[in-house]
CSV table of C-alpha atoms in Angstrom, one decimal:
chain,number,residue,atom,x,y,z
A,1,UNK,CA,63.4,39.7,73.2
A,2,UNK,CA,65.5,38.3,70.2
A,3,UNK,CA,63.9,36.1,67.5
A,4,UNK,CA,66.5,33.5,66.1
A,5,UNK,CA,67.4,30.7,64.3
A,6,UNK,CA,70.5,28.4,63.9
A,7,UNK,CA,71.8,26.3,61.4
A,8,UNK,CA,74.4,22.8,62.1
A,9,UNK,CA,76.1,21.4,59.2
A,10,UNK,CA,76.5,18.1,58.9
A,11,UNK,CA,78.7,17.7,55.7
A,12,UNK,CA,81.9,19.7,54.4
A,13,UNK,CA,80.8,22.2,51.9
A,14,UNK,CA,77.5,22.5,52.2
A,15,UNK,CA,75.7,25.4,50.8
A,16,UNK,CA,73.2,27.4,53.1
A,17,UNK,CA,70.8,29.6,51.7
A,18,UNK,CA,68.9,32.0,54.0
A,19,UNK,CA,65.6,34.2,52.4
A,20,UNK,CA,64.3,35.9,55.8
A,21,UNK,CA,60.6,36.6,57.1
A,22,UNK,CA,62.4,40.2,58.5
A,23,UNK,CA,65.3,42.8,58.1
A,24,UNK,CA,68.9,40.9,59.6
A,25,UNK,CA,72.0,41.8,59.5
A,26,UNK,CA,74.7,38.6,59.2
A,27,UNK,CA,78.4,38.9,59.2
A,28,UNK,CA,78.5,42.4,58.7
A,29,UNK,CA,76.1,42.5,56.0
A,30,UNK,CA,72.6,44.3,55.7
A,31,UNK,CA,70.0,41.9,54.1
A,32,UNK,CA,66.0,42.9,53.6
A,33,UNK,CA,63.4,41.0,53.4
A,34,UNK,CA,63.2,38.7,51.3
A,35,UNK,CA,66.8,39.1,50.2
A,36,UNK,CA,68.6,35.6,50.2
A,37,UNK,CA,71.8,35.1,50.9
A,38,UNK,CA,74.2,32.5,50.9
A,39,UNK,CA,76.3,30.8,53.8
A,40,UNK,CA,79.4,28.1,53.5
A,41,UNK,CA,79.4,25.3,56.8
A,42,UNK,CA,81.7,22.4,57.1
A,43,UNK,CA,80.4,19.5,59.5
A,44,UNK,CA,80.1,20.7,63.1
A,45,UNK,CA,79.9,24.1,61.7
A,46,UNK,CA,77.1,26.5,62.9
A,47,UNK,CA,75.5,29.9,62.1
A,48,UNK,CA,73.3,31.8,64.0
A,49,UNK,CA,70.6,34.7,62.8
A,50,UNK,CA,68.6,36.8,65.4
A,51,UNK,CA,67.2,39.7,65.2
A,52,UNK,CA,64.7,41.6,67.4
A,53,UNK,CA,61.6,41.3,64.6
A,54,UNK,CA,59.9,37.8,64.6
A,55,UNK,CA,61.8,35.4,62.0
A,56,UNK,CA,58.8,33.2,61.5
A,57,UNK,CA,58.3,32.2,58.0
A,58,UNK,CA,62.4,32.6,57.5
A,59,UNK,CA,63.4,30.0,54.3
A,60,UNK,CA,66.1,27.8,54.6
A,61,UNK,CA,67.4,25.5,51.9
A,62,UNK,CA,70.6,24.0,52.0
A,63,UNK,CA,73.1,22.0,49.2
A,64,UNK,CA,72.9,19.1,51.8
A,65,UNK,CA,71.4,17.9,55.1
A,66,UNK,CA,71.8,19.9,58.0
A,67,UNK,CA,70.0,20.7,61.2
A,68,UNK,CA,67.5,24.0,61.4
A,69,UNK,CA,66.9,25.0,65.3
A,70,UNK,CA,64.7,27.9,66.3
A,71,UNK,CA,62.9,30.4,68.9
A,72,UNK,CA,63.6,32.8,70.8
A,73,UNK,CA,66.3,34.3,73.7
A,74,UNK,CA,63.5,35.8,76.0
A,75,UNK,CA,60.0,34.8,74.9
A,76,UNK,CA,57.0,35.9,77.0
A,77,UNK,CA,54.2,34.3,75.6
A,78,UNK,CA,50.9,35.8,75.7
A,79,UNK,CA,48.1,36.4,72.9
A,80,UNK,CA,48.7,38.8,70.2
A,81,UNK,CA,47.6,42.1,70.4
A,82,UNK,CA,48.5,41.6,74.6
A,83,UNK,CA,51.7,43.4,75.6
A,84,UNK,CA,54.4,41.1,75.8
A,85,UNK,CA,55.0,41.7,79.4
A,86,UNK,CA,55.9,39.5,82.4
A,87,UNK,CA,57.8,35.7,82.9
A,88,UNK,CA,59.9,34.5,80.1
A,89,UNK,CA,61.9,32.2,79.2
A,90,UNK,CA,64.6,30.6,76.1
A,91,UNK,CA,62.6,28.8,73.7
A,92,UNK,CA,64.3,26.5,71.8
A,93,UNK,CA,63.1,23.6,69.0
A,94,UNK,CA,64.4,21.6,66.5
A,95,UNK,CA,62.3,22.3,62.9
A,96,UNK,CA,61.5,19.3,61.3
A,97,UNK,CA,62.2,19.3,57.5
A,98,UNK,CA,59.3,20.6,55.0
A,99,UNK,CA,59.5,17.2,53.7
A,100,UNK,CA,58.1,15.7,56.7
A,101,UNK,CA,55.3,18.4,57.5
A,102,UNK,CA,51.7,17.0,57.5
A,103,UNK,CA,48.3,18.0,56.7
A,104,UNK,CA,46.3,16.6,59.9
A,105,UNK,CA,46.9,17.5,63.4
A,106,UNK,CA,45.1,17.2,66.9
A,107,UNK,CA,45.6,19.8,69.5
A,108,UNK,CA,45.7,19.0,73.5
A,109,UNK,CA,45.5,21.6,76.3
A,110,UNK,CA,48.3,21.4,78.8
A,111,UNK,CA,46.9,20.0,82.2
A,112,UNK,CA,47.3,22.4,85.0
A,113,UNK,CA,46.9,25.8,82.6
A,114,UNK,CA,43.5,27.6,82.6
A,115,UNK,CA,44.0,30.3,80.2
A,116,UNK,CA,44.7,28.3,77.0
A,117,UNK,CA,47.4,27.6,75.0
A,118,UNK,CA,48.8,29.6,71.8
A,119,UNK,CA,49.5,27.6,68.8
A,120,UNK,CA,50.9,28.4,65.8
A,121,UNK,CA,50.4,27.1,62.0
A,122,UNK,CA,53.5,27.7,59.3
A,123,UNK,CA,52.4,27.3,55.2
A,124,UNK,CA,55.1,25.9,53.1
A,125,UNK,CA,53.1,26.7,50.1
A,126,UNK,CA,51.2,29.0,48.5
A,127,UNK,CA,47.3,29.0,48.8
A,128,UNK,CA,47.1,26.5,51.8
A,129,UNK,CA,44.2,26.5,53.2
A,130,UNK,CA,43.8,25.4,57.0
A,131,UNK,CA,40.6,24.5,58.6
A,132,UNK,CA,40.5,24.4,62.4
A,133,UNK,CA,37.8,23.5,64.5
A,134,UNK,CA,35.6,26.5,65.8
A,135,UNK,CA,37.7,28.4,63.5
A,136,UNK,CA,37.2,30.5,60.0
A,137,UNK,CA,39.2,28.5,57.2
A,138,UNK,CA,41.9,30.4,56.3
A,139,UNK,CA,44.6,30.4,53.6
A,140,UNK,CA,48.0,30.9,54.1
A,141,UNK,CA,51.1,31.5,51.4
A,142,UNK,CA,54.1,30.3,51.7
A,143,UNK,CA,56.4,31.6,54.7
A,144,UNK,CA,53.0,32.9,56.2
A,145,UNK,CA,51.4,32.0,59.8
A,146,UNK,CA,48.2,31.8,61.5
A,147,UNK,CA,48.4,32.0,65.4
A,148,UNK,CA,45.4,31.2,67.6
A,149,UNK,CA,44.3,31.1,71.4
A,150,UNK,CA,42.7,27.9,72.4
A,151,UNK,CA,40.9,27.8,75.6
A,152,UNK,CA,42.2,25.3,77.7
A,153,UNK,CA,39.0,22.9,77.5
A,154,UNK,CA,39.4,22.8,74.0
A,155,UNK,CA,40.7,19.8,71.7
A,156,UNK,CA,40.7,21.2,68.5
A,157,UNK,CA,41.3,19.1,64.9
A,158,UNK,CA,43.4,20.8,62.5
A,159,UNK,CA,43.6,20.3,58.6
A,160,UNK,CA,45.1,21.8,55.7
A,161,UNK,CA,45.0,21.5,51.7
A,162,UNK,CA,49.1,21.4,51.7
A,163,UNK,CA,51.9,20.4,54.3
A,164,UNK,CA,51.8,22.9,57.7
A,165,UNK,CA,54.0,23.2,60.8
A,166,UNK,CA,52.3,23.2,63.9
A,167,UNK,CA,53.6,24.5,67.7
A,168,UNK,CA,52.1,24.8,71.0
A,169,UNK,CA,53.3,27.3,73.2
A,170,UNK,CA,52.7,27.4,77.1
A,171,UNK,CA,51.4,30.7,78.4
A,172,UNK,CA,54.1,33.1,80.7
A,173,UNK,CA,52.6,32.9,84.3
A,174,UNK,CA,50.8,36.2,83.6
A,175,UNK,CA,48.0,34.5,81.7
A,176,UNK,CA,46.6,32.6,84.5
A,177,UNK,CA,48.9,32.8,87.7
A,178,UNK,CA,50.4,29.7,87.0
A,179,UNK,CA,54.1,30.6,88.3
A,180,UNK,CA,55.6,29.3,85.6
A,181,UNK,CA,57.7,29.7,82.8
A,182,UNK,CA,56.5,29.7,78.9
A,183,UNK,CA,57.8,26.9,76.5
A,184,UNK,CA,57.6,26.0,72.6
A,185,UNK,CA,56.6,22.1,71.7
A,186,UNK,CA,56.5,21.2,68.1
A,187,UNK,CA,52.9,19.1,67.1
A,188,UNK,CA,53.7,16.5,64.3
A,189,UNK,CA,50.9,15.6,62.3
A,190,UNK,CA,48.9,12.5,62.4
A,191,UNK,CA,50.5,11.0,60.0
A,192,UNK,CA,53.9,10.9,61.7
A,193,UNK,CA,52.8,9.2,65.2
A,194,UNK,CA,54.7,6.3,66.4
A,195,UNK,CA,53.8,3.2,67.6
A,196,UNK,CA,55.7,2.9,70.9
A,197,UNK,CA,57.8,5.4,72.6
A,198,UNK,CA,60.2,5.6,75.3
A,199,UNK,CA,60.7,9.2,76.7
A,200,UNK,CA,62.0,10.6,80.1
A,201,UNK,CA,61.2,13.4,81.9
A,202,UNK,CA,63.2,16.8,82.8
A,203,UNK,CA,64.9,17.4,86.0
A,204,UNK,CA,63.7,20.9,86.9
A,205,UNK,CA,65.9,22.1,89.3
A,206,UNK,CA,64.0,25.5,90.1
A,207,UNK,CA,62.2,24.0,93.1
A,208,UNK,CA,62.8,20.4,94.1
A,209,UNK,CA,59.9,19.8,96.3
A,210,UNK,CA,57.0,21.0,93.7
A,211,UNK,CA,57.7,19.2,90.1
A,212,UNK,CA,54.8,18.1,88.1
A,213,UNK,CA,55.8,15.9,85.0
A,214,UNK,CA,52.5,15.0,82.3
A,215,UNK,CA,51.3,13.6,78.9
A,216,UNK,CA,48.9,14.1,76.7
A,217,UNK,CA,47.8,11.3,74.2
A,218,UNK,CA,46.1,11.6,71.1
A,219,UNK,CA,45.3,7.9,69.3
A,220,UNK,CA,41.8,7.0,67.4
A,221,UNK,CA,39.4,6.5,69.7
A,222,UNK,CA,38.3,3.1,68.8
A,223,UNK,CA,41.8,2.1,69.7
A,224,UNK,CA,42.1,3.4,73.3
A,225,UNK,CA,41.8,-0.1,75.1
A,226,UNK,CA,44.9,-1.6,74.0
A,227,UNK,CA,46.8,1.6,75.3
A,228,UNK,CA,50.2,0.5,77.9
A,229,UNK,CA,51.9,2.9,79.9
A,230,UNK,CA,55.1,1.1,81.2
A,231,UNK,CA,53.8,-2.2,79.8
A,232,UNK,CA,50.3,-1.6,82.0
A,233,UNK,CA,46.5,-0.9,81.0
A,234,UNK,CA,46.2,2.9,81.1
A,235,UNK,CA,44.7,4.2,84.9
A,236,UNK,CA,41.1,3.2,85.4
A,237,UNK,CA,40.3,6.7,86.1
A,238,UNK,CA,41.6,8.4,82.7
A,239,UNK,CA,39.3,10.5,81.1
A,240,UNK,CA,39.4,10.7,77.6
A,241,UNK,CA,38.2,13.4,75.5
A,242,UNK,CA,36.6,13.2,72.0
A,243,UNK,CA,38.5,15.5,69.4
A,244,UNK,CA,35.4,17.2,67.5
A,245,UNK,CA,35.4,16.7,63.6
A,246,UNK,CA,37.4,14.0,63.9
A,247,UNK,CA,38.0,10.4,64.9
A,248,UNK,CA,40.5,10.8,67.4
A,249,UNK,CA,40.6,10.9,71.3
A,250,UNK,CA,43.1,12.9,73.7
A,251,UNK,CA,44.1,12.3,77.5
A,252,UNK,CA,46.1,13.8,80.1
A,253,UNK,CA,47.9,12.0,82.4
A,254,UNK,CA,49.9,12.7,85.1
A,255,UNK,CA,53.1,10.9,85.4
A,256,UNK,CA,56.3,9.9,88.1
A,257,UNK,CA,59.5,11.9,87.3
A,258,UNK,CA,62.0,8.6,85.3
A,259,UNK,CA,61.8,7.1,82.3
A,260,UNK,CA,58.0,5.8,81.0
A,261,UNK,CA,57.2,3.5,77.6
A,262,UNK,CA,54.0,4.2,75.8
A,263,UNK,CA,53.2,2.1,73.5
A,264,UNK,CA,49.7,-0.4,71.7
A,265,UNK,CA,49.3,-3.8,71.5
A,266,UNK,CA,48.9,-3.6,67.9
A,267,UNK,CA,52.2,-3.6,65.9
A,268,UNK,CA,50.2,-0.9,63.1
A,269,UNK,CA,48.3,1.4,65.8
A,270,UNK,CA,49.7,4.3,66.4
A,271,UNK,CA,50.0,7.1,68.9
A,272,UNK,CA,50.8,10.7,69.5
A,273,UNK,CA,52.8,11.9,72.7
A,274,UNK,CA,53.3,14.7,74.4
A,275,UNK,CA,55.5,14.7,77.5
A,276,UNK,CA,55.7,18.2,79.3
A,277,UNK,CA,56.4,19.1,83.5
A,278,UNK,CA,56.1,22.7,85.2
A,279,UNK,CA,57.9,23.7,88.5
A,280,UNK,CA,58.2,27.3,90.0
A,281,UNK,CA,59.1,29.3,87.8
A,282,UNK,CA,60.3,26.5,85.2
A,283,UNK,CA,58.7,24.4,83.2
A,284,UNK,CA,59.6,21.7,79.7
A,285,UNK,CA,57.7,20.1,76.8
A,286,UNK,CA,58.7,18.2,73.8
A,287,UNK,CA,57.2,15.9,71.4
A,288,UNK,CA,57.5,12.0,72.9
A,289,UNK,CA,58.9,11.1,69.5
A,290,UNK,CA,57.6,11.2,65.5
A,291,UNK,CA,58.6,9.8,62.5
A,292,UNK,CA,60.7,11.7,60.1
A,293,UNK,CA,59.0,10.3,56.6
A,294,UNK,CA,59.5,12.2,53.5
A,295,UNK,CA,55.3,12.0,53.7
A,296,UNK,CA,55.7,15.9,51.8
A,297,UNK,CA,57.6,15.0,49.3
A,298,UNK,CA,57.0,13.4,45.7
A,299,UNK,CA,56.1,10.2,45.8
A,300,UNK,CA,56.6,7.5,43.5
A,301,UNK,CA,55.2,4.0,44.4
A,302,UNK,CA,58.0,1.5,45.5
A,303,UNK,CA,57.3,-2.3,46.7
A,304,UNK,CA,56.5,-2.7,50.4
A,305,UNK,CA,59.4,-3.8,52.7
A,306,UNK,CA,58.3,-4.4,56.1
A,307,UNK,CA,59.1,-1.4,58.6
A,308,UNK,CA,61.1,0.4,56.1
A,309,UNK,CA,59.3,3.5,57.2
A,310,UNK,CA,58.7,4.7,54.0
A,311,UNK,CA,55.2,5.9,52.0
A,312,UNK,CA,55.1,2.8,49.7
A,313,UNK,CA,52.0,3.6,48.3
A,314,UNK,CA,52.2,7.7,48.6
A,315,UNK,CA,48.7,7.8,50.8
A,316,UNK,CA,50.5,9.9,53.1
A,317,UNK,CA,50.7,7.3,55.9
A,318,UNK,CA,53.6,4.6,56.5
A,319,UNK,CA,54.0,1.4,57.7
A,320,UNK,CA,50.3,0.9,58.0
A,321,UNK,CA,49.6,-2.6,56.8
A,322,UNK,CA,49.9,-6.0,58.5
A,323,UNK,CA,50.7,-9.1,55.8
A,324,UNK,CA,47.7,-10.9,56.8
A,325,UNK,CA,45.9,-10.6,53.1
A,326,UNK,CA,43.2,-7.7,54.7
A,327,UNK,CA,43.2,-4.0,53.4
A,328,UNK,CA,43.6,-2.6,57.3
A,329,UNK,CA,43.8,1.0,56.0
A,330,UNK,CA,41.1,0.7,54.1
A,331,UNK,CA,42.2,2.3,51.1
A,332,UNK,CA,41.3,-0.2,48.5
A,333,UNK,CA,45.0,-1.9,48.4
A,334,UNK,CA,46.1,-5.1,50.6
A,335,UNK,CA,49.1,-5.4,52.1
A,336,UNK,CA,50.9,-2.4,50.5
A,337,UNK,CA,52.9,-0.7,53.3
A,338,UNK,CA,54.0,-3.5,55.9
A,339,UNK,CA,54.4,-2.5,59.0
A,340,UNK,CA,56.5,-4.9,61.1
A,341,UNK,CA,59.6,-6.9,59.4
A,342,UNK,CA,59.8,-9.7,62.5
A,343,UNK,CA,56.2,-11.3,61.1
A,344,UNK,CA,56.3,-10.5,57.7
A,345,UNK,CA,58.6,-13.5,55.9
A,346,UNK,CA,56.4,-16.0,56.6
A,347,UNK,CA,52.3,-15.2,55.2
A,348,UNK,CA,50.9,-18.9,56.7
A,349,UNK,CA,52.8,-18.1,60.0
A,350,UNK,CA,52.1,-14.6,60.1
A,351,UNK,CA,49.0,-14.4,62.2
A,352,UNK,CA,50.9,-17.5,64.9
A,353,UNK,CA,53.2,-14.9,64.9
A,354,UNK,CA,51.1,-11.8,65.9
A,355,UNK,CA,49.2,-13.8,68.5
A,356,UNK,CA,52.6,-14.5,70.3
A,357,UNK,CA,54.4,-11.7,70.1
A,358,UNK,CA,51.5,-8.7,69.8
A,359,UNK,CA,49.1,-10.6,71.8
A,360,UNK,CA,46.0,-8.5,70.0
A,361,UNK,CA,45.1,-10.9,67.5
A,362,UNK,CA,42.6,-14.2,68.6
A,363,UNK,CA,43.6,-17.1,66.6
């Protein structure tokens, strides 16, 4: 088992800085914890750090943009404290920047599992405290984790005072005698669900006769009816689960292997997704899509240009307003952070405008 993390540069020149969570060695050189070092990457340039201690909570700052990937070579899976025998697998995810992290999250079993799922929250910052449901609060510094073990009947809301990470991990078959293979899935906050996706799901090659693709939605629950799945109502048998503490509602669906939209009739609704399959002894998941807004970082108010997908008025949420003269977000402030461009240049056409093309709106 080898913890590890790599870096892709994306600009000549660029400057990465590396302060790790454990002991590594890198290019020769012995570094401690805690001891940063520096690394020089050109566009299309890499670097890779692994290391047989776990590398969560590893800074990484950088002189410009670049792409941060982590996991692990052989991961197994199971609860701490549990020895970390039995099916493994490579575990791989893309980290989204800290700028981007969020402080509300809703957690969703993975259908077909019976022994929970692990998740794990990552502070940024010191003193941030997390609340999750059926949980302790607890306060996490910066570089600092809290890993749980949800049952898998559980939807659990998550909160914190300052900007967190969130993953899910599925078990290793040893958990419950599901004969399949563990996997990592980054959770984006809340605040950084889309409004419409298109996703597709994994071939899994393992055993071509047995693939199971799913999702799992998360959207406010008095916003379930105007739910599409490839342009349709959502099946008349979905059952929908009430997220506790909170005002959301999750589903599981099962799905056809292809390519699926999700998406809501309203242009300013949005939706998290979650699009995972399992075949013996394989199995995928990965995040349907997010938004990537700086929602982390300081804010300064600018004016509102429709779908710029930027905080206008640093609440934490973007694109959340329809031009129609109504505070929708209720937050005190009218048309602030405009969510659709197509609509927006006309005000006395606007709501003409919604009807025909959003079809949510009675004139």
């Amino acid at each position: 088992m080898y913890f590890e993390f790599g870096v892709v540069g994306i600009n000549d020149g660029t400057t990465v800085t590396i302060v790790p969570s454990q002991p590594v060695a890198f290019d020769g050189q012995n570094y401690t914890t805690g001891q940063a070092f520096s690394v020089g990457l050109d566009r299309f340039e890499t670097l890779q750090v692994q290391t047989d201690e776990d590398l969560t909570g590893s800074k990484i700052t950088a002189s410009q943009p670049v792409a941060v990937l982590s996991g692990n070579m052989f991961a197994v899976c199971l609860p701490a404290g549990v020895p970390q025998v039995g099916s493994g697998d490579h575990l791989v995810e893309m980290i989204p920047p800290v700028d981007t992290w969020g402080k509300e999250f809703v957690t969703v079993p993975l259908t077909k599992r019976t022994a929970g799922d692990l998740f794990r929250v990552v502070a940024a910052r010191d003193n941030t405290q997390v609340d999750i449901t059926n949980e302790n609060t607890k306060t996490l510094n910066a570089g600092e984790f809290w890993e749980i073990d949800v049952p898998s009947d559980e939807y659990r809301h998550v909160t914190s005072s300052e900007p967190v990470l969130l993953v899910q991990y599925s078990k290793s078959s040893d958990a419950d005698n599901t004969l399949t293979d563990p996997f990592m899935m980054v959770i984006p906050p809340v605040a950084q669900f889309e409004t419409e996706y298109t996703f597709s799901t994994v071939d899994l090659i393992s055993d071509l006769s047995e693939p199971t693709h799913h999702i799992n939605l998360v959207i406010r629950s008095a916003n379930k009816a105007g739910l599409r799945l490839d342009g349709q109502p959502l099946p008349s048998d979905t059952i929908w689960h009430d997220v506790r503490e909170s005002d959301y509602a999750a589903a599981q669906l099962d799905i056809s292997a292809g390519t699926h939209t999700v998406g809501h009739l309203s242009p300013i609704v949005t939706i998290g997704l979650f699009s995972y399959g399992f075949v013996r002894p394989e199995s995928y998941g990965y995040p349907g899509g997010l938004r990537l807004a700086r929602i982390a970082a300081l804010c300064s108010t600018t004016a509102p240009v429709p779908a710029d997908r930027v905080d206008n008025d640093c609440d934490g949420r973007v694109d959340e307003e329809l031009l129609n003269g109504i505070d929708d977000d209720g937050d005190g402030l009218i048309d602030e952070d405009l969510a659709i461009g197509n609509c927006a240049d006309n005000r006395d056409q606007y709501r003409a405008c919604l009807v025909q093309q959003c079809r949510n709106l009675v004139p």
